[in-house]
Tab-separated table of C-alpha atoms in Angstrom:
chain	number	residue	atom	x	y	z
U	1	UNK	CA	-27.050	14.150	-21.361
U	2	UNK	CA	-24.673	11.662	-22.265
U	3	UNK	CA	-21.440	11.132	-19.889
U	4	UNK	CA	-18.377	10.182	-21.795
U	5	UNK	CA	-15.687	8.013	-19.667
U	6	UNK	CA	-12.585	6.608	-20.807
U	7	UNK	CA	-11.029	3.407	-18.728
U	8	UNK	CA	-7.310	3.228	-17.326
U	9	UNK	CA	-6.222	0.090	-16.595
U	10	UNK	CA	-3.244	-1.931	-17.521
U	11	UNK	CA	-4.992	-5.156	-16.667
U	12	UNK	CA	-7.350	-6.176	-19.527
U	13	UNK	CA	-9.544	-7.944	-18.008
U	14	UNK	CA	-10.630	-4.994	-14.739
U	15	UNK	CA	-11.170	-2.837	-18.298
U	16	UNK	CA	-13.700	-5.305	-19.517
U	17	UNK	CA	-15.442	-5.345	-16.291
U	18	UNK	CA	-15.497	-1.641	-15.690
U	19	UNK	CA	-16.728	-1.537	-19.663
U	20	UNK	CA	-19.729	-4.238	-18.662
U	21	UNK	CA	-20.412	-2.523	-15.483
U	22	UNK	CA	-21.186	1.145	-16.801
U	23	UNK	CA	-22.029	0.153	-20.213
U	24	UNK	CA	-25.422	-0.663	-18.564
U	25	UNK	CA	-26.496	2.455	-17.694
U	26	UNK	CA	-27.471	4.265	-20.782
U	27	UNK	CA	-26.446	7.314	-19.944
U	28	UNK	CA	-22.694	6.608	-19.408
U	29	UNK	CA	-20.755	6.342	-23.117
U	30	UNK	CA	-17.402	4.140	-22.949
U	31	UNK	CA	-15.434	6.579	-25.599
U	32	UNK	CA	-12.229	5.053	-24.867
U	33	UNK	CA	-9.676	2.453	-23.387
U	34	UNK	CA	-5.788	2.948	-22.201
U	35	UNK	CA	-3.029	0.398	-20.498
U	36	UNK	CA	-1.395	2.924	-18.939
U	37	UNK	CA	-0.995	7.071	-18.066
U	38	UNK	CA	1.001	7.917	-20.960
U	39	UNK	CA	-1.786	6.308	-23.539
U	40	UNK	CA	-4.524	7.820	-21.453
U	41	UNK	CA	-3.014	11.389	-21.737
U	42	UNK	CA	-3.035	10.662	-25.753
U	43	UNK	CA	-6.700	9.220	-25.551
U	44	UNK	CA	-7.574	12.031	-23.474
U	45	UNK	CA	-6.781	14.515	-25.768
U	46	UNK	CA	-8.586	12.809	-28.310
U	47	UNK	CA	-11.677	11.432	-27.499
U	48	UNK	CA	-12.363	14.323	-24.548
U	49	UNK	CA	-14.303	12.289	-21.995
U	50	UNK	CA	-16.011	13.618	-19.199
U	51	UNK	CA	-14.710	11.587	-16.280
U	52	UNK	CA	-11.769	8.994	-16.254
U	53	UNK	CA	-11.166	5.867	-14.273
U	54	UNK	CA	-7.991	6.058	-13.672
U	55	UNK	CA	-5.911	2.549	-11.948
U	56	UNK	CA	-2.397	3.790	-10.130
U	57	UNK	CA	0.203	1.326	-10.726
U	58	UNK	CA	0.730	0.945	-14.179
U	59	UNK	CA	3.875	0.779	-16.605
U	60	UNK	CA	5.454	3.604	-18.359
U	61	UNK	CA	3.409	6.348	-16.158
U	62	UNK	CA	1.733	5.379	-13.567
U	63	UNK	CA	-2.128	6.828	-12.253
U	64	UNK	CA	-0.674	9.799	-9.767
U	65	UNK	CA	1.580	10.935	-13.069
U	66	UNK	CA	-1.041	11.005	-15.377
U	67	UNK	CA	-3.990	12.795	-13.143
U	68	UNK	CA	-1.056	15.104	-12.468
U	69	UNK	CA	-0.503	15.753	-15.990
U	70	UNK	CA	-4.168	16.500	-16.569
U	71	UNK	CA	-4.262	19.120	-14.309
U	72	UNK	CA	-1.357	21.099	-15.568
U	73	UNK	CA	-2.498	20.819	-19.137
U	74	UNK	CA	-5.988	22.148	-17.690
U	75	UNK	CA	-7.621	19.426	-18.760
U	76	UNK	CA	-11.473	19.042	-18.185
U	77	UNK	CA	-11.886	15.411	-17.827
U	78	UNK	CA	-12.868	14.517	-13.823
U	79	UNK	CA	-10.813	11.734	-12.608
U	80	UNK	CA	-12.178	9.099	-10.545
U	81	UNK	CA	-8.878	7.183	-9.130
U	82	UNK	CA	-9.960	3.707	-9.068
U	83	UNK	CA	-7.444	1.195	-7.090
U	84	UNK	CA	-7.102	-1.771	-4.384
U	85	UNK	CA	-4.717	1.033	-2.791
U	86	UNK	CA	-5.756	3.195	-0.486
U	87	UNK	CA	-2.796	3.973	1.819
U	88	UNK	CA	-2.775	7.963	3.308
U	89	UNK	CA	0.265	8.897	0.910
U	90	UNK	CA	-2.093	7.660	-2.467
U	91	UNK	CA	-4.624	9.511	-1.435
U	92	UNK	CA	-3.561	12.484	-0.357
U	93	UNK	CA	-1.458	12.530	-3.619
U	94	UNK	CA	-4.289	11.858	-6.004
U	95	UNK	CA	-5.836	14.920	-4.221
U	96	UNK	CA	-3.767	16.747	-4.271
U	97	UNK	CA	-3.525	16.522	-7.822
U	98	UNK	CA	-6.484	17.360	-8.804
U	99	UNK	CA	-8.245	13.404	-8.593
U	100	UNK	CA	-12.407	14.153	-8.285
U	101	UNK	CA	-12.628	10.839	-6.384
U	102	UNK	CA	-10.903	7.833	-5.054
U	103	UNK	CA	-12.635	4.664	-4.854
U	104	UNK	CA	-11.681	0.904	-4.042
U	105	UNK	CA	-12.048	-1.686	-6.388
U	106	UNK	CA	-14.289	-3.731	-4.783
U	107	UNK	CA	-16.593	-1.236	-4.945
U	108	UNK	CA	-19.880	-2.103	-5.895
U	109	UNK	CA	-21.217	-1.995	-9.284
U	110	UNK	CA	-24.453	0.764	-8.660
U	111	UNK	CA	-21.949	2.785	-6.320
U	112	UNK	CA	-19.690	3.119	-9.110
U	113	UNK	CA	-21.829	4.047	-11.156
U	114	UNK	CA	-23.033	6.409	-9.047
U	115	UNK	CA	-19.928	7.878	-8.705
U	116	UNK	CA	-19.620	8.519	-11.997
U	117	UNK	CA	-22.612	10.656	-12.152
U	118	UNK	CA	-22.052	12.530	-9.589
U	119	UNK	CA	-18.067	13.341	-10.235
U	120	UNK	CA	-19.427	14.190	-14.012
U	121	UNK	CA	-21.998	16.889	-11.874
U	122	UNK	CA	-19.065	18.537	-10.217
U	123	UNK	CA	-19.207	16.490	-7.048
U	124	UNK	CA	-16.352	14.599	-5.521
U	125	UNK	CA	-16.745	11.169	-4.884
U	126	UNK	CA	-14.586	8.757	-2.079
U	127	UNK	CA	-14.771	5.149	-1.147
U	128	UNK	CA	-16.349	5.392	2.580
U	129	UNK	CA	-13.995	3.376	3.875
U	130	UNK	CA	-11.514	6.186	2.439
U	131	UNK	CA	-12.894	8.961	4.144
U	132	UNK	CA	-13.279	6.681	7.424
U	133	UNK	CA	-9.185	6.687	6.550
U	134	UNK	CA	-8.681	10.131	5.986
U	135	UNK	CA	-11.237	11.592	9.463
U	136	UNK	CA	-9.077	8.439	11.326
U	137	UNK	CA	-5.976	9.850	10.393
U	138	UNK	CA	-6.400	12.847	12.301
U	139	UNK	CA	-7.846	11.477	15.568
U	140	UNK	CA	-7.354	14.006	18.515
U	141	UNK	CA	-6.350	16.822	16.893
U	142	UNK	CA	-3.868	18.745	19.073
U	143	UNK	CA	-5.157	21.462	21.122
U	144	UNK	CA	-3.737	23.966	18.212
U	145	UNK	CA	-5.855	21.844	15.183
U	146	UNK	CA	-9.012	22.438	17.340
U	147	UNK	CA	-8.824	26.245	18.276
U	148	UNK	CA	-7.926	26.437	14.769
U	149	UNK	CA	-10.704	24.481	13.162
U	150	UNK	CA	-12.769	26.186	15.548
U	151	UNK	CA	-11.563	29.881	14.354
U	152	UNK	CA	-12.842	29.016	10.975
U	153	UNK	CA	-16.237	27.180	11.544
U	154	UNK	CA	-16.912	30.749	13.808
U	155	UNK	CA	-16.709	32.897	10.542
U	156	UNK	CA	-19.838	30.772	9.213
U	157	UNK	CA	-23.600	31.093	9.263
U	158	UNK	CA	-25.612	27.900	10.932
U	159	UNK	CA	-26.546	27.118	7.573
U	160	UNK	CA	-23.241	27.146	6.363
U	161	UNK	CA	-22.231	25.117	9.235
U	162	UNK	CA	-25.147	22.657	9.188
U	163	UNK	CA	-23.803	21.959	5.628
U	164	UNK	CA	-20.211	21.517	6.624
U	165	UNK	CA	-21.182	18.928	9.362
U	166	UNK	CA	-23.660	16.992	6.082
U	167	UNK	CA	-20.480	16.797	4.172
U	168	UNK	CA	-18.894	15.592	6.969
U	169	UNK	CA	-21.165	13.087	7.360
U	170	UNK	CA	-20.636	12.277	3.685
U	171	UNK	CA	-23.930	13.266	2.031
U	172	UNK	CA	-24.386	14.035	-1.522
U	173	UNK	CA	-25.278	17.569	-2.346
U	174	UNK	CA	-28.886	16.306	-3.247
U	175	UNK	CA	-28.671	14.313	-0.135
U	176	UNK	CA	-28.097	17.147	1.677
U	177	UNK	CA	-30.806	19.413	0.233
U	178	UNK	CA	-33.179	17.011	0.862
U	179	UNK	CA	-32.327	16.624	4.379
U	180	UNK	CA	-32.134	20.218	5.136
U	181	UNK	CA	-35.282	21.421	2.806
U	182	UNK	CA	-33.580	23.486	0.276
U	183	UNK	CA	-32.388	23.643	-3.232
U	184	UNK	CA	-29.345	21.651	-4.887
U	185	UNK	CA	-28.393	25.051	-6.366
U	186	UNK	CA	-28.562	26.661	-2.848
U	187	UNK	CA	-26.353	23.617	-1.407
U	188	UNK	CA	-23.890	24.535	-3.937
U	189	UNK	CA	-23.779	27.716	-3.067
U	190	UNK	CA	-22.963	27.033	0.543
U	191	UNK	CA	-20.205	24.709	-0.190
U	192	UNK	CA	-18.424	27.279	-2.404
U	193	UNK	CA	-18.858	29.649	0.849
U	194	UNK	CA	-17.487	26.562	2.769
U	195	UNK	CA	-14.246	26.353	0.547
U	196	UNK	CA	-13.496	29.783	1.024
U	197	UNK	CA	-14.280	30.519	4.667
U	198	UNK	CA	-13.042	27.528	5.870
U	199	UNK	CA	-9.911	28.096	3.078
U	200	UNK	CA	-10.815	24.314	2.174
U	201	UNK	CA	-9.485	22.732	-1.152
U	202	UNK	CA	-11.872	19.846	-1.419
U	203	UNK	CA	-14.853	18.321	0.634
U	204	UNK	CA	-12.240	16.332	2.780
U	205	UNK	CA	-10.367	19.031	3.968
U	206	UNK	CA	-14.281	20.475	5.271
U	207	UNK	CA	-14.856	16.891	7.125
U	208	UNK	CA	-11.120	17.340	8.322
U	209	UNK	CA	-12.252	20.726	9.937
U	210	UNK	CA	-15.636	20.073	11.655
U	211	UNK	CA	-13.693	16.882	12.977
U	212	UNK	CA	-10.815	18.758	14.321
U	213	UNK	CA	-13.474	21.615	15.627
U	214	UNK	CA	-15.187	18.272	17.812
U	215	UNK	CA	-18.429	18.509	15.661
U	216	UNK	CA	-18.726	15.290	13.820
């Protein structure tokens, strides 16, 4: 199946890079190119791609706006967020509204397109060095984080928890079936247990809680 991907990037030149980069795999369709959020809502609409690399800081309305935007229109489009920024605030932000991923832009060319895969299968997809950010930013959890992390890792199974601590880790859900010998359907089925027992908006927030609990 083809993956359709429109590029966000007031800077001509990153746009012809990301374009050269994923226009090698042949599975991955550049449909579409925008200078900054406003456009991309208006290319959006049109062209209906699949995922979107979207930059942050960009003129008229910037990345944060724009991925905002998408989610209150209900679009479908997956949004990688693709910047040199990665302070706690961006992040958290782009998250929050409703970003798939968050990479660098030095990351490397097969990562990113591996990141666009998997965001376009329904995974999310961060920079490591992000999620090294994110699990660093809550470094000894008070005593109240823990009991509380720990409250909600007790109403799962040990295969429920096995996969919390994988994601944790940072594993794929194909990575993880393979290391645990069972399906990718079955992994996805424990990781929409995972958001609701552990009442968990996004695979972060799961890392967040096995850290807090003192299982990572």
């Amino acid at each position: 199946m083809t993956i359709r991907v429109a590029l966000v990037d007031d800077d001509a030149l990153v746009r012809a890079g990301l374009r050269m980069i994923l226009g090698g795999d042949p599975a991955l369709e550049i449909v579409g190119e925008a200078s900054d959020g406003r456009a991309a809502l208006d290319l959006i609409s049109s062209e209906v791609p699949d995922v979107v690399l979207m930059d942050i800081r960009m003129p008229r309305m910037d990345g944060l706006a724009a991925t905002r935007a998408l989610q209150e229109r209900g679009d479908r489009a997956r949004v990688i967020v693709l910047t040199t920024f990665d302070t706690d605030d961006m992040v958290f932000t782009a998250l929050r509204h409703g970003a798939a991923g968050f990479l660098l832009k030095d990351t490397p060319p097969a990562q990113l397109v591996a990141a666009v895969h998997r965001v376009a299968n329904g995974e999310p997809m961060l920079s490591p060095s992000v999620t090294a950010q994110l699990i660093a930013s809550v470094v000894a959890a008070p005593d109240d984080r823990r009991q509380r992390a720990r409250e909600l890792l007790g109403r799962l199974t040990d295969r429920e928890t096995e996969v919390a601590i994988a994601i944790e880790r940072g594993l794929s859900n194909a990575e993880i079936a393979a290391e645990l010998f069972m399906g990718v359907a079955t992994v996805k089925t424990h990781v929409g247990h995972l958001f609701t027992k552990l009442d968990a908006a996004n695979r972060v927030q799961i890392a967040r809680c096995i850290h807090d609990a003192g299982l990572a």
